[in-house]
mmCIF file of C-alpha atoms in Angstrom:
data_model
loop_
_atom_site.group_PDB
_atom_site.id
_atom_site.type_symbol
_atom_site.label_atom_id
_atom_site.label_comp_id
_atom_site.label_asym_id
_atom_site.label_seq_id
_atom_site.Cartn_x
_atom_site.Cartn_y
_atom_site.Cartn_z
ATOM 1 C CA MET A 897 3.233 -7.394 22.207
ATOM 2 C CA ARG A 898 4.205 -4.078 20.597
ATOM 3 C CA LEU A 899 5.420 -0.785 22.097
ATOM 4 C CA SER A 900 7.186 2.306 20.827
ATOM 5 C CA PHE A 901 10.927 2.527 21.538
ATOM 6 C CA PHE A 902 13.367 5.180 20.262
ATOM 7 C CA GLY A 903 11.103 5.987 17.321
ATOM 8 C CA GLY A 904 10.697 2.375 16.240
ATOM 9 C CA ARG A 905 8.231 -0.332 17.141
ATOM 10 C CA PHE A 906 9.264 -2.561 20.038
ATOM 11 C CA ARG A 907 8.089 -6.169 19.858
ATOM 12 C CA VAL A 908 8.494 -9.021 22.339
ATOM 13 C CA ASN A 909 8.871 -12.396 20.658
ATOM 14 C CA LEU A 910 6.870 -15.095 22.422
ATOM 15 C CA LEU A 911 9.982 -17.260 22.551
ATOM 16 C CA PHE A 912 11.491 -14.726 24.955
ATOM 17 C CA LEU A 913 8.858 -15.388 27.599
ATOM 18 C CA PRO A 914 10.252 -18.809 28.755
ATOM 19 C CA LEU A 915 13.670 -17.151 29.290
ATOM 20 C CA LEU A 916 12.079 -14.268 31.208
ATOM 21 C CA TYR A 917 10.204 -16.781 33.393
ATOM 22 C CA TYR A 918 13.465 -18.631 34.072
ATOM 23 C CA LEU A 919 15.254 -15.418 35.059
ATOM 24 C CA VAL A 920 12.396 -14.241 37.346
ATOM 25 C CA ARG A 921 12.116 -17.652 39.005
ATOM 26 C CA ASN A 922 15.819 -18.244 39.622
ATOM 27 C CA PHE A 923 17.405 -14.813 39.974
ATOM 28 C CA GLY A 924 16.750 -11.575 41.786
ATOM 29 C CA ILE A 925 15.541 -8.317 40.340
ATOM 30 C CA GLU A 926 19.101 -6.924 40.382
ATOM 31 C CA THR A 927 20.282 -9.683 38.061
ATOM 32 C CA ILE A 928 17.353 -9.107 35.684
ATOM 33 C CA LEU A 929 18.081 -5.348 35.588
ATOM 34 C CA ALA A 930 21.708 -6.129 34.857
ATOM 35 C CA PHE A 931 20.633 -8.314 31.935
ATOM 36 C CA PHE A 932 18.451 -5.573 30.434
ATOM 37 C CA LEU A 933 21.219 -2.993 30.945
ATOM 38 C CA ALA A 934 23.565 -5.182 28.944
ATOM 39 C CA LEU A 935 20.880 -5.611 26.308
ATOM 40 C CA PHE A 936 20.251 -1.858 26.086
ATOM 41 C CA LEU A 937 23.957 -1.066 25.738
ATOM 42 C CA HIS A 938 24.325 -3.703 23.010
ATOM 43 C CA GLU A 939 21.498 -2.220 20.976
ATOM 44 C CA SER A 940 22.793 1.340 21.621
ATOM 45 C CA GLY A 941 25.904 0.300 19.709
ATOM 46 C CA HIS A 942 23.749 -0.553 16.684
ATOM 47 C CA MET A 943 21.722 2.646 17.089
ATOM 48 C CA ILE A 944 24.760 4.917 17.280
ATOM 49 C CA MET A 945 26.425 3.359 14.248
ATOM 50 C CA ALA A 946 23.172 3.397 12.287
ATOM 51 C CA ARG A 947 22.752 7.107 12.972
ATOM 52 C CA LEU A 948 26.321 7.764 11.875
ATOM 53 C CA MET A 949 25.604 5.835 8.666
ATOM 54 C CA ASP A 950 22.275 7.674 8.175
ATOM 55 C CA ILE A 951 20.291 4.434 8.437
ATOM 56 C CA ARG A 952 16.843 4.566 10.037
ATOM 57 C CA ILE A 953 15.853 1.960 12.649
ATOM 58 C CA LEU A 954 12.315 0.678 12.083
ATOM 59 C CA SER A 955 11.770 -1.733 14.968
ATOM 60 C CA PHE A 956 13.277 -3.798 17.750
ATOM 61 C CA GLU A 957 12.363 -7.372 18.591
ATOM 62 C CA LEU A 958 13.188 -8.892 21.945
ATOM 63 C CA LEU A 959 14.377 -12.490 21.405
ATOM 64 C CA PRO A 960 15.806 -15.204 23.692
ATOM 65 C CA PHE A 961 19.287 -14.403 22.499
ATOM 66 C CA GLY A 962 19.018 -10.625 22.624
ATOM 67 C CA CYS A 963 17.228 -7.827 20.812
ATOM 68 C CA ALA A 964 17.193 -7.716 16.996
ATOM 69 C CA ALA A 965 17.235 -4.220 15.458
ATOM 70 C CA HIS A 966 15.338 -4.154 12.178
ATOM 71 C CA MET A 967 16.524 -1.295 10.023
ATOM 72 C CA GLU A 968 15.453 0.245 6.759
ATOM 73 C CA SER A 969 16.157 -1.725 3.632
ATOM 74 C CA PHE A 970 19.854 -2.145 2.865
ATOM 75 C CA ALA A 971 18.998 -1.804 -0.836
ATOM 76 C CA VAL A 972 20.966 1.394 -1.131
ATOM 77 C CA VAL A 973 23.471 0.819 1.701
ATOM 78 C CA LYS A 974 26.955 -0.406 0.889
ATOM 79 C CA GLY A 975 27.938 -3.787 2.297
ATOM 80 C CA SER A 976 30.723 -2.243 4.368
ATOM 81 C CA LYS A 977 28.168 -0.044 6.167
ATOM 82 C CA GLU A 978 25.939 -3.035 6.933
ATOM 83 C CA ILE A 979 28.916 -4.874 8.441
ATOM 84 C CA LEU A 980 29.818 -1.831 10.591
ATOM 85 C CA VAL A 981 26.254 -1.530 11.912
ATOM 86 C CA ALA A 982 26.071 -5.264 12.706
ATOM 87 C CA ALA A 983 29.487 -5.293 14.396
ATOM 88 C CA ALA A 984 28.814 -2.197 16.499
ATOM 89 C CA GLY A 985 26.537 -4.079 18.937
ATOM 90 C CA PRO A 986 29.047 -6.797 19.920
ATOM 91 C CA LEU A 987 31.800 -4.168 20.045
ATOM 92 C CA MET A 988 29.810 -2.066 22.493
ATOM 93 C CA SER A 989 29.169 -5.166 24.603
ATOM 94 C CA LEU A 990 32.841 -6.085 24.707
ATOM 95 C CA LEU A 991 33.809 -2.522 25.682
ATOM 96 C CA PHE A 992 31.299 -2.505 28.527
ATOM 97 C CA ALA A 993 32.388 -5.992 29.632
ATOM 98 C CA ALA A 994 35.902 -4.648 30.202
ATOM 99 C CA PHE A 995 34.651 -1.543 32.055
ATOM 100 C CA PRO A 996 34.024 -2.995 35.552
ATOM 101 C CA ASN A 997 37.289 -4.928 35.513
ATOM 102 C CA LEU A 998 39.216 -1.739 34.685
ATOM 103 C CA LEU A 999 37.475 0.796 36.920
ATOM 104 C CA ILE A 1000 34.828 -0.551 39.323
ATOM 105 C CA LYS A 1001 35.741 -4.061 40.386
ATOM 106 C CA GLU A 1002 33.584 -4.189 43.551
ATOM 107 C CA SER A 1003 30.174 -3.504 42.010
ATOM 108 C CA ILE A 1004 28.108 -6.705 41.929
ATOM 109 C CA PHE A 1005 25.507 -5.119 39.686
ATOM 110 C CA LEU A 1006 28.017 -3.868 37.077
ATOM 111 C CA ASN A 1007 29.949 -7.137 37.190
ATOM 112 C CA ALA A 1008 26.721 -9.016 36.459
ATOM 113 C CA ALA A 1009 25.902 -6.604 33.595
ATOM 114 C CA ALA A 1010 29.458 -7.042 32.279
ATOM 115 C CA ALA A 1011 29.103 -10.840 32.346
ATOM 116 C CA TYR A 1012 25.818 -10.595 30.420
ATOM 117 C CA SER A 1013 27.418 -8.177 27.948
ATOM 118 C CA LEU A 1014 30.218 -10.675 27.289
ATOM 119 C CA SER A 1015 27.649 -13.431 26.744
ATOM 120 C CA LEU A 1016 25.635 -11.237 24.396
ATOM 121 C CA ALA A 1017 28.738 -10.412 22.353
ATOM 122 C CA ALA A 1018 29.700 -14.092 22.060
ATOM 123 C CA LEU A 1019 26.180 -15.250 21.133
ATOM 124 C CA ASN A 1020 25.552 -12.479 18.660
ATOM 125 C CA LEU A 1021 28.783 -13.149 16.802
ATOM 126 C CA LEU A 1022 27.630 -16.700 15.962
ATOM 127 C CA PRO A 1023 26.881 -17.079 12.208
ATOM 128 C CA VAL A 1024 23.142 -17.452 12.708
ATOM 129 C CA LEU A 1025 20.514 -15.151 11.171
ATOM 130 C CA PRO A 1026 19.255 -12.718 12.435
ATOM 131 C CA LEU A 1027 22.196 -12.466 14.842
ATOM 132 C CA ASP A 1028 24.926 -9.941 14.090
ATOM 133 C CA GLY A 1029 27.343 -12.707 13.104
ATOM 134 C CA GLY A 1030 24.813 -14.088 10.621
ATOM 135 C CA ARG A 1031 24.292 -10.645 9.075
ATOM 136 C CA ILE A 1032 28.027 -10.095 8.785
ATOM 137 C CA LEU A 1033 28.567 -13.522 7.184
ATOM 138 C CA SER A 1034 25.653 -13.024 4.752
ATOM 139 C CA CYS A 1035 27.023 -9.630 3.745
ATOM 140 C CA VAL A 1036 30.545 -10.942 3.229
ATOM 141 C CA LEU A 1037 29.317 -13.935 1.184
ATOM 142 C CA SER A 1038 27.132 -11.654 -0.951
ATOM 143 C CA GLN A 1039 30.260 -9.877 -2.120
ATOM 144 C CA ALA A 1040 31.458 -13.134 -3.701
ATOM 145 C CA MET A 1041 28.171 -14.679 -4.873
ATOM 146 C CA GLN A 1042 24.533 -13.877 -5.571
ATOM 147 C CA PRO A 1043 22.896 -12.378 -2.435
ATOM 148 C CA LEU A 1044 20.046 -14.935 -2.544
ATOM 149 C CA ARG A 1045 22.502 -17.828 -2.500
ATOM 150 C CA ALA A 1046 24.529 -16.155 0.230
ATOM 151 C CA ALA A 1047 21.410 -15.848 2.443
ATOM 152 C CA LYS A 1048 20.568 -19.533 1.932
ATOM 153 C CA ILE A 1049 24.132 -20.651 2.745
ATOM 154 C CA CYS A 1050 24.112 -18.507 5.849
ATOM 155 C CA SER A 1051 20.763 -19.961 6.912
ATOM 156 C CA VAL A 1052 22.049 -23.543 6.494
ATOM 157 C CA CYS A 1053 25.198 -22.721 8.514
ATOM 158 C CA GLY A 1054 23.027 -21.310 11.270
ATOM 159 C CA LEU A 1055 20.747 -24.340 11.227
ATOM 160 C CA VAL A 1056 23.659 -26.776 11.552
ATOM 161 C CA LEU A 1057 25.267 -24.831 14.379
ATOM 162 C CA SER A 1058 21.984 -24.332 16.232
ATOM 163 C CA ALA A 1059 21.109 -28.037 15.936
ATOM 164 C CA ALA A 1060 24.553 -28.953 17.283
ATOM 165 C CA LEU A 1061 24.076 -26.659 20.280
ATOM 166 C CA PHE A 1062 20.619 -28.076 20.948
ATOM 167 C CA LEU A 1063 21.973 -31.637 20.747
ATOM 168 C CA PHE A 1064 24.714 -30.687 23.209
ATOM 169 C CA GLY A 1065 22.026 -29.365 25.557
ATOM 170 C CA ILE A 1066 20.068 -32.611 25.289
ATOM 171 C CA VAL A 1067 23.170 -34.759 25.946
ATOM 172 C CA SER A 1068 24.033 -32.578 28.941
ATOM 173 C CA LEU A 1069 20.529 -33.103 30.274
ATOM 174 C CA PHE A 1070 20.888 -36.898 30.119
ATOM 175 C CA MET A 1071 24.259 -36.557 31.881
ATOM 176 C CA GLY A 1072 22.623 -34.740 34.768
ATOM 177 C CA GLU A 1073 23.391 -31.123 33.833
ATOM 178 C CA PHE A 1074 20.370 -28.992 32.918
ATOM 179 C CA LEU A 1075 21.219 -26.001 30.646
ATOM 180 C CA PRO A 1076 17.875 -24.266 30.099
ATOM 181 C CA THR A 1077 19.359 -21.065 28.606
ATOM 182 C CA LEU A 1078 21.272 -23.047 25.996
ATOM 183 C CA LEU A 1079 18.203 -25.135 25.089
ATOM 184 C CA ILE A 1080 15.996 -22.053 24.731
ATOM 185 C CA PHE A 1081 18.581 -20.228 22.679
ATOM 186 C CA SER A 1082 19.341 -23.114 20.340
ATOM 187 C CA ALA A 1083 15.660 -23.981 19.837
ATOM 188 C CA SER A 1084 14.851 -20.374 18.900
ATOM 189 C CA ALA A 1085 17.910 -20.220 16.650
ATOM 190 C CA ILE A 1086 16.789 -23.392 14.852
ATOM 191 C CA TYR A 1087 13.369 -21.835 14.301
ATOM 192 C CA ALA A 1088 14.909 -18.602 12.980
ATOM 193 C CA SER A 1089 17.295 -20.462 10.660
ATOM 194 C CA VAL A 1090 14.477 -22.576 9.185
ATOM 195 C CA PHE A 1091 12.352 -19.449 8.742
ATOM 196 C CA TYR A 1092 15.095 -17.532 6.928
ATOM 197 C CA LEU A 1093 15.913 -20.586 4.760
ATOM 198 C CA LYS A 1094 12.265 -21.021 3.686
ATOM 199 C CA ASN A 1095 11.683 -17.299 3.131
ATOM 200 C CA ALA A 1096 15.024 -16.289 1.605
ATOM 201 C CA ALA A 1097 13.588 -15.763 -1.911
ATOM 202 C CA PHE A 1098 10.489 -13.973 -0.609
ATOM 203 C CA SER A 1099 12.563 -11.677 1.592
ATOM 204 C CA PHE A 1100 14.892 -10.896 -1.295
ATOM 205 C CA ILE A 1101 11.956 -9.987 -3.556
ATOM 206 C CA ARG A 1102 10.485 -7.780 -0.801
ATOM 207 C CA GLN A 1103 13.801 -6.003 -0.506
ATOM 208 C CA ILE A 1104 13.874 -5.304 -4.271
ATOM 209 C CA GLU A 1105 10.263 -4.096 -4.131
ATOM 210 C CA LYS A 1106 11.200 -1.563 -1.482
ATOM 211 C CA LYS A 1107 14.020 -0.178 -3.600
ATOM 212 C CA PRO A 1108 12.060 2.606 -5.344
ATOM 213 C CA ARG A 1109 11.156 4.213 -2.021
ATOM 214 C CA GLU A 1110 14.737 3.974 -0.810
ATOM 215 C CA PHE A 1111 16.114 5.371 -4.073
ATOM 216 C CA ALA A 1112 13.791 8.369 -3.740
ATOM 217 C CA LYS A 1113 15.720 9.295 -0.581
ATOM 218 C CA ARG A 1114 19.128 8.583 -2.147
ATOM 219 C CA PRO A 1115 18.806 9.388 -5.879
ATOM 220 C CA LEU A 1116 22.312 8.296 -6.889
ATOM 221 C CA ILE A 1117 22.455 4.518 -7.357
ATOM 222 C CA GLY A 1118 24.670 1.909 -8.932
ATOM 223 C CA VAL A 1119 23.627 -0.186 -11.905
ATOM 224 C CA ARG A 1120 24.132 -3.903 -12.399
ATOM 225 C CA HIS A 1121 23.948 -5.214 -15.975
ATOM 226 C CA ILE A 1122 22.937 -8.802 -16.559
ATOM 227 C CA ALA A 1123 22.879 -10.603 -19.925
ATOM 228 C CA ALA A 1124 20.417 -13.488 -20.277
ATOM 229 C CA LEU A 1125 19.606 -15.747 -23.199
ATOM 230 C CA GLN A 1126 16.114 -15.385 -24.567
ATOM 231 C CA GLY A 1127 13.810 -17.831 -22.849
ATOM 232 C CA THR A 1128 15.695 -17.816 -19.509
ATOM 233 C CA ALA A 1129 13.245 -18.250 -16.617
ATOM 234 C CA PRO A 1130 12.642 -15.137 -14.464
ATOM 235 C CA GLU A 1131 13.425 -17.243 -11.353
ATOM 236 C CA GLU A 1132 16.928 -17.940 -12.650
ATOM 237 C CA ILE A 1133 17.478 -14.276 -13.593
ATOM 238 C CA LEU A 1134 16.375 -13.222 -10.117
ATOM 239 C CA THR A 1135 19.218 -15.193 -8.473
ATOM 240 C CA HIS A 1136 21.694 -12.872 -10.215
ATOM 241 C CA PHE A 1137 20.044 -9.673 -8.994
ATOM 242 C CA SER A 1138 21.785 -7.283 -6.669
ATOM 243 C CA ALA A 1139 19.737 -5.966 -3.764
ATOM 244 C CA ARG A 1140 21.740 -2.718 -3.659
ATOM 245 C CA ASP A 1141 21.895 -1.748 -7.347
ATOM 246 C CA LEU A 1142 19.402 -1.111 -10.092
ATOM 247 C CA ASN A 1143 19.305 -4.331 -12.172
ATOM 248 C CA LEU A 1144 19.039 -4.072 -15.936
ATOM 249 C CA VAL A 1145 18.577 -7.351 -17.826
ATOM 250 C CA HIS A 1146 19.738 -7.484 -21.451
ATOM 251 C CA ILE A 1147 17.940 -10.269 -23.307
ATOM 252 C CA VAL A 1148 20.073 -11.681 -26.163
ATOM 253 C CA GLY A 1149 19.339 -14.292 -28.785
ATOM 254 C CA LYS A 1150 21.420 -17.337 -29.675
ATOM 255 C CA ASP A 1151 23.190 -15.182 -32.211
ATOM 256 C CA MET A 1152 24.261 -12.968 -29.267
ATOM 257 C CA LYS A 1153 22.392 -9.983 -30.668
ATOM 258 C CA LEU A 1154 20.540 -7.777 -28.197
ATOM 259 C CA GLN A 1155 16.774 -8.334 -28.326
ATOM 260 C CA LYS A 1156 15.581 -5.970 -25.580
ATOM 261 C CA THR A 1157 16.464 -4.570 -22.148
ATOM 262 C CA LEU A 1158 14.184 -5.195 -19.156
ATOM 263 C CA SER A 1159 14.121 -3.451 -15.792
ATOM 264 C CA GLU A 1160 13.998 -5.408 -12.548
ATOM 265 C CA GLY A 1161 10.346 -4.341 -12.184
ATOM 266 C CA GLU A 1162 9.497 -5.995 -15.528
ATOM 267 C CA ILE A 1163 11.291 -9.160 -14.451
ATOM 268 C CA LEU A 1164 9.282 -9.227 -11.206
ATOM 269 C CA GLU A 1165 6.049 -8.816 -13.214
ATOM 270 C CA LYS A 1166 6.984 -11.836 -15.315
ATOM 271 C CA LEU A 1167 7.801 -13.767 -12.157
ATOM 272 C CA TYR A 1168 4.396 -12.998 -10.639
ATOM 273 C CA GLN A 1169 2.642 -14.069 -13.852
#
């Protein structure tokens, strides 16, 4: 299902439908509206920060654990900006969660929205892609290692945590306590983690392929120089690429003399061959 929302496509993930059914069946319309208010405010934090950072939002996807904002390629965006955009959503949720307690304590609707905001902030700070916590962790790790490896490590962390939460939900079920929200969330998080783990290399290549269009908008870019011995496989060279800089690969022989210099586009062509 796709709609237009704030200039970007709005998509409803099919995994959200079981959660929506559970909310409609067990809670009143006021509670559902409170949930969507909390969701809107959370995403507004991302939108405001993205606008301040001059980053365009392409689409929104409604998931069981919230709404994921898909933005333009971070190929030319500094890691610190990506962290700020990712953290802005949970920060907005935490600020709103404190609002009713400070000013309007007797509003049932606002208290419900505040409770959902607190839950959204906690869930989205978990290190699971594509949650905000997963994006922050991936960005931090990419400062210390190759971005592709950082994305895979983050995906594995998310998979382990999601599986542990799902197992906890199953154990609770056998002990007589049914936690449907936890089971839906953890199951969808497991699916997302497996997807990101399997498609990490493909997503990284897609991000590099989008770089020329992004650089046309921001003509000043950084350059990353990589030295590789002649005969090194393109797949191995790719793991050392930076998604934010222009990658230049200097091919050297065993005598350490420069043979030639290849652009990242030429490396991708060799990879496709």
